[in-house]
Amino acid sequence: SAVISQKPSRDICQRGTSLTIQCQVDSQVTMMFWYRQQPGQSLTLIATANQGSEATYESGFVIDKFPISRPNLTFSTLTVSNMSPEDSSIYLCSVAKVNYGYTFGSGTRLTVV
Amino acid sequence: AQTVTQSQPEMSVQEAETVTLSCTYDTSESDYYLFWYKQPPSRQMILVIRQEAYKQQNATENRFSVNFQKAAKSFSLKISDSQLGDAAMYFCAYSSGSRLTFGEGTQLTVNP
């Protein structure tokens, strides 16, 4: 299965600032997924990132708040913009590989103060 | 839209005993995949087991097995000979080819 390196593992940020989270995969993948996990809750899909095209956002998530880049088949970034305390969550990236299912990065624990 | 429901927010089991976690889902698709993921406090999502809907045989992975009832849209996870390291949040998930849809999770406690 794929191995994903996700950075940073955690951060504490001031409200109104932005944080960019990076995911590097050890093999080429078509789709990468970004999830948010609010405290004590399940994972919610933010968007699907395809290389060479705009990310597809789920209902309730917008590009201005969560811009995503996908410059090649092994890398993606998610930016959390103009942060508020409500953005405090774990953010995870994921990829799908045929016959292996879905692999996740180790997550980024974001605290906004 | 597909939904996944885990009706047990918390479960506990004695070490070495067996526990079953429940999951039901709703879909109109005929071809899909079902998964159980484990999330320990480290927050890493770890794949426990997966089941292809077209396979009638229930998946097994060492001490972990599923009871897949396609007609009932049920997908339960059985953990045998529970170990302290099994303590974690367990998520049931569904996919019909791209995105994963997760249930609310079941927090499993293993008592020594």
CSV table of C-alpha atoms in Angstrom, one decimal:
chain,number,residue,atom,x,y,z
A,1,SER,CA,0.0,0.0,0.0
A,2,ALA,CA,1.0,3.7,-0.3
A,3,VAL,CA,3.0,5.5,2.4
A,4,ILE,CA,1.9,9.1,3.1
A,5,SER,CA,4.0,11.7,4.9
A,6,GLN,CA,1.9,14.4,6.3
A,7,LYS,CA,3.2,17.7,7.8
A,8,PRO,CA,3.0,19.4,10.2
A,9,SER,CA,1.8,16.8,12.8
A,10,ARG,CA,0.4,19.6,14.9
A,11,ASP,CA,0.2,23.3,15.2
A,12,ILE,CA,-1.2,26.1,17.3
A,13,CYS,CA,-2.3,29.1,15.3
A,14,GLN,CA,-3.6,32.6,15.9
A,15,ARG,CA,-7.1,33.3,14.6
A,16,GLY,CA,-7.2,35.1,11.3
A,17,THR,CA,-4.0,33.4,10.0
A,18,SER,CA,-3.6,30.5,7.6
A,19,LEU,CA,-2.0,27.1,7.8
A,20,THR,CA,-0.9,24.9,4.9
A,21,ILE,CA,-0.8,21.2,5.4
A,22,GLN,CA,1.3,19.0,3.1
A,23,CYS,CA,0.9,15.4,2.0
A,24,GLN,CA,3.6,13.5,0.1
A,25,VAL,CA,2.9,10.0,-1.2
A,26,ASP,CA,5.6,7.5,-2.1
A,27,SER,CA,3.9,6.5,-5.3
A,28,GLN,CA,1.7,8.1,-8.0
A,29,VAL,CA,-2.0,8.2,-7.2
A,30,THR,CA,-4.9,9.7,-9.2
A,31,MET,CA,-7.0,11.0,-6.4
A,32,MET,CA,-6.1,12.4,-3.0
A,33,PHE,CA,-8.7,13.2,-0.4
A,34,TRP,CA,-8.8,15.7,2.4
A,35,TYR,CA,-10.8,15.0,5.6
A,36,ARG,CA,-11.6,17.0,8.7
A,37,GLN,CA,-12.2,15.3,12.0
A,38,GLN,CA,-13.7,17.6,14.6
A,39,PRO,CA,-13.1,16.8,18.3
A,40,GLY,CA,-14.9,13.6,19.3
A,41,GLN,CA,-16.4,13.1,15.8
A,42,SER,CA,-16.0,11.1,12.7
A,43,LEU,CA,-14.2,12.0,9.5
A,44,THR,CA,-15.9,14.4,7.0
A,45,LEU,CA,-14.7,14.7,3.5
A,46,ILE,CA,-13.6,18.2,2.6
A,47,ALA,CA,-12.6,17.7,-1.0
A,48,THR,CA,-11.2,15.4,-3.6
A,49,ALA,CA,-8.0,16.6,-5.3
A,50,ASN,CA,-7.2,15.4,-8.9
A,51,GLN,CA,-3.9,16.3,-10.5
A,52,GLY,CA,-4.3,18.9,-13.2
A,53,SER,CA,-7.8,20.0,-12.3
A,54,GLU,CA,-9.7,21.9,-9.7
A,55,ALA,CA,-10.5,20.1,-6.5
A,56,THR,CA,-14.1,19.0,-6.0
A,57,TYR,CA,-15.5,20.3,-2.7
A,58,GLU,CA,-18.2,18.7,-0.6
A,59,SER,CA,-21.2,20.6,0.6
A,60,GLY,CA,-20.3,23.0,3.3
A,61,PHE,CA,-16.7,23.5,2.2
A,62,VAL,CA,-15.6,26.2,-0.1
A,63,ILE,CA,-12.4,26.9,-2.0
A,64,ASP,CA,-11.8,30.3,-0.5
A,65,LYS,CA,-11.7,28.7,3.0
A,66,PHE,CA,-9.9,25.5,2.1
A,67,PRO,CA,-7.8,26.0,-1.1
A,68,ILE,CA,-6.1,22.9,-2.3
A,69,SER,CA,-3.2,22.4,-4.6
A,70,ARG,CA,-2.3,19.2,-6.5
A,71,PRO,CA,0.8,20.0,-8.6
A,72,ASN,CA,1.7,16.4,-9.4
A,73,LEU,CA,0.6,12.8,-8.8
A,74,THR,CA,2.5,12.4,-5.5
A,75,PHE,CA,1.8,15.7,-3.6
A,76,SER,CA,-1.0,17.9,-2.4
A,77,THR,CA,-1.5,20.7,0.0
A,78,LEU,CA,-4.6,21.9,2.0
A,79,THR,CA,-4.7,25.4,3.3
A,80,VAL,CA,-7.0,26.4,6.1
A,81,SER,CA,-7.5,30.1,5.6
A,82,ASN,CA,-8.6,32.9,8.0
A,83,MET,CA,-8.8,30.5,10.8
A,84,SER,CA,-11.2,30.7,13.7
A,85,PRO,CA,-11.4,28.5,16.8
A,86,GLU,CA,-14.1,26.5,15.0
A,87,ASP,CA,-11.4,25.2,12.6
A,88,SER,CA,-9.7,23.4,15.5
A,89,SER,CA,-9.7,19.8,14.2
A,90,ILE,CA,-7.6,17.0,13.0
A,91,TYR,CA,-7.0,17.2,9.2
A,92,LEU,CA,-6.1,14.0,7.3
A,93,CYS,CA,-5.2,13.3,3.8
A,94,SER,CA,-5.9,10.0,2.1
A,95,VAL,CA,-5.2,8.1,-1.1
A,96,ALA,CA,-6.9,5.2,-2.8
A,97,LYS,CA,-4.9,2.3,-4.3
A,98,VAL,CA,-6.5,-0.5,-6.3
A,99,ASN,CA,-6.5,-3.7,-4.2
A,100,TYR,CA,-5.2,-2.0,-1.1
A,101,GLY,CA,-8.1,0.3,-0.2
A,102,TYR,CA,-7.5,3.7,1.4
A,103,THR,CA,-4.4,4.8,3.1
A,104,PHE,CA,-4.2,7.8,5.5
A,105,GLY,CA,-1.6,10.3,6.5
A,106,SER,CA,-0.8,10.6,10.2
A,107,GLY,CA,-3.0,13.7,10.5
A,108,THR,CA,-2.5,17.3,11.5
A,109,ARG,CA,-3.9,18.4,14.9
A,110,LEU,CA,-4.7,22.1,14.5
A,111,THR,CA,-5.6,24.3,17.4
A,112,VAL,CA,-6.7,27.8,16.8
A,113,VAL,CA,-6.4,30.3,19.6
B,1,ALA,CA,-26.8,9.4,-0.6
B,2,GLN,CA,-24.9,6.7,1.1
B,3,THR,CA,-25.0,6.6,4.9
B,4,VAL,CA,-23.2,4.5,7.4
B,5,THR,CA,-24.6,4.0,10.9
B,6,GLN,CA,-22.8,2.7,14.0
B,7,SER,CA,-25.3,2.4,16.8
B,8,GLN,CA,-22.8,1.7,19.6
B,9,PRO,CA,-20.9,4.8,20.6
B,10,GLU,CA,-19.0,2.8,23.2
B,11,MET,CA,-18.2,-0.8,23.9
B,12,SER,CA,-16.1,-2.6,26.4
B,13,VAL,CA,-14.6,-6.1,26.5
B,14,GLN,CA,-12.5,-8.1,28.8
B,15,GLU,CA,-9.0,-9.0,27.6
B,16,ALA,CA,-9.0,-12.4,25.8
B,17,GLU,CA,-12.8,-12.2,25.2
B,18,THR,CA,-14.7,-11.6,22.0
B,19,VAL,CA,-16.6,-8.5,21.0
B,20,THR,CA,-18.7,-7.6,18.1
B,21,LEU,CA,-19.1,-4.0,16.7
B,22,SER,CA,-22.2,-3.3,14.7
B,23,CYS,CA,-22.5,-1.3,11.4
B,24,THR,CA,-25.4,-0.8,9.0
B,25,TYR,CA,-25.3,1.2,5.8
B,26,ASP,CA,-27.7,2.4,3.1
B,27,THR,CA,-27.0,2.4,-0.6
B,28,SER,CA,-28.6,1.8,-3.9
B,29,GLU,CA,-25.4,0.6,-5.5
B,30,SER,CA,-24.8,-3.1,-6.1
B,31,ASP,CA,-21.0,-2.9,-6.3
B,32,TYR,CA,-19.1,-1.4,-3.4
B,33,TYR,CA,-16.6,-1.9,-0.6
B,34,LEU,CA,-16.9,-1.9,3.1
B,35,PHE,CA,-14.1,-1.2,5.6
B,36,TRP,CA,-13.3,-1.2,9.3
B,37,TYR,CA,-10.7,1.3,10.4
B,38,LYS,CA,-9.1,1.6,13.8
B,39,GLN,CA,-8.0,5.0,15.2
B,40,PRO,CA,-5.9,4.8,18.4
B,41,PRO,CA,-5.1,7.9,20.3
B,42,SER,CA,-2.2,8.5,17.9
B,43,ARG,CA,-5.0,9.4,15.5
B,44,GLN,CA,-3.5,7.3,12.7
B,45,MET,CA,-6.2,5.6,10.7
B,46,ILE,CA,-5.3,1.9,10.4
B,47,LEU,CA,-7.2,-0.4,8.0
B,48,VAL,CA,-8.4,-3.4,9.9
B,49,ILE,CA,-10.3,-5.3,7.3
B,50,ARG,CA,-12.2,-4.8,4.0
B,51,GLN,CA,-15.0,-6.6,2.2
B,52,GLU,CA,-15.9,-6.5,-1.4
B,53,ALA,CA,-19.7,-6.5,-1.8
B,54,TYR,CA,-19.6,-9.0,-4.7
B,55,LYS,CA,-17.9,-11.6,-2.5
B,56,GLN,CA,-20.2,-13.8,-0.4
B,57,GLN,CA,-17.4,-15.1,1.8
B,58,ASN,CA,-16.8,-13.0,4.9
B,59,ALA,CA,-13.4,-11.4,5.2
B,60,THR,CA,-11.0,-12.5,8.0
B,61,GLU,CA,-7.7,-11.0,9.1
B,62,ASN,CA,-6.2,-13.0,12.0
B,63,ARG,CA,-8.3,-12.2,15.1
B,64,PHE,CA,-10.6,-9.9,13.1
B,65,SER,CA,-13.6,-11.1,11.0
B,66,VAL,CA,-16.7,-9.6,9.6
B,67,ASN,CA,-20.3,-10.8,9.3
B,68,PHE,CA,-21.4,-9.3,6.0
B,69,GLN,CA,-25.2,-9.5,5.3
B,70,LYS,CA,-25.7,-7.8,2.0
B,71,ALA,CA,-29.5,-8.1,1.9
B,72,ALA,CA,-29.7,-6.6,5.4
B,73,LYS,CA,-27.0,-4.0,4.7
B,74,SER,CA,-25.2,-5.0,7.8
B,75,PHE,CA,-21.4,-5.3,8.3
B,76,SER,CA,-20.3,-6.2,11.8
B,77,LEU,CA,-16.8,-6.6,13.1
B,78,LYS,CA,-15.8,-9.4,15.4
B,79,ILE,CA,-12.7,-9.2,17.4
B,80,SER,CA,-11.6,-12.5,19.0
B,81,ASP,CA,-9.1,-12.9,21.8
B,82,SER,CA,-9.2,-9.2,22.5
B,83,GLN,CA,-5.9,-7.5,23.4
B,84,LEU,CA,-5.1,-4.3,25.3
B,85,GLY,CA,-3.7,-2.9,22.0
B,86,ASP,CA,-7.1,-3.3,20.4
B,87,ALA,CA,-8.4,-0.4,22.5
B,88,ALA,CA,-9.2,2.4,20.0
B,89,MET,CA,-12.0,4.1,18.1
B,90,TYR,CA,-13.4,1.9,15.3
B,91,PHE,CA,-14.9,3.4,12.2
B,92,CYS,CA,-17.0,1.5,9.7
B,93,ALA,CA,-16.8,3.0,6.2
B,94,TYR,CA,-18.3,2.6,2.7
B,95,SER,CA,-17.0,3.3,-0.7
B,96,SER,CA,-18.5,2.8,-4.2
B,97,GLY,CA,-15.4,3.6,-6.0
B,98,SER,CA,-14.0,7.0,-4.9
B,99,ARG,CA,-14.9,8.7,-1.7
B,100,LEU,CA,-15.2,7.0,1.7
B,101,THR,CA,-18.2,7.6,3.9
B,102,PHE,CA,-17.7,6.9,7.6
B,103,GLY,CA,-19.9,6.0,10.4
B,104,GLU,CA,-19.9,7.9,13.7
B,105,GLY,CA,-17.4,5.5,15.3
B,106,THR,CA,-17.4,3.1,18.3
B,107,GLN,CA,-15.0,3.6,21.1
B,108,LEU,CA,-13.7,0.2,22.3
B,109,THR,CA,-12.3,-0.2,25.7
B,110,VAL,CA,-10.4,-3.4,26.6
B,111,ASN,CA,-10.3,-4.2,30.3
B,112,PRO,CA,-7.4,-6.2,31.7
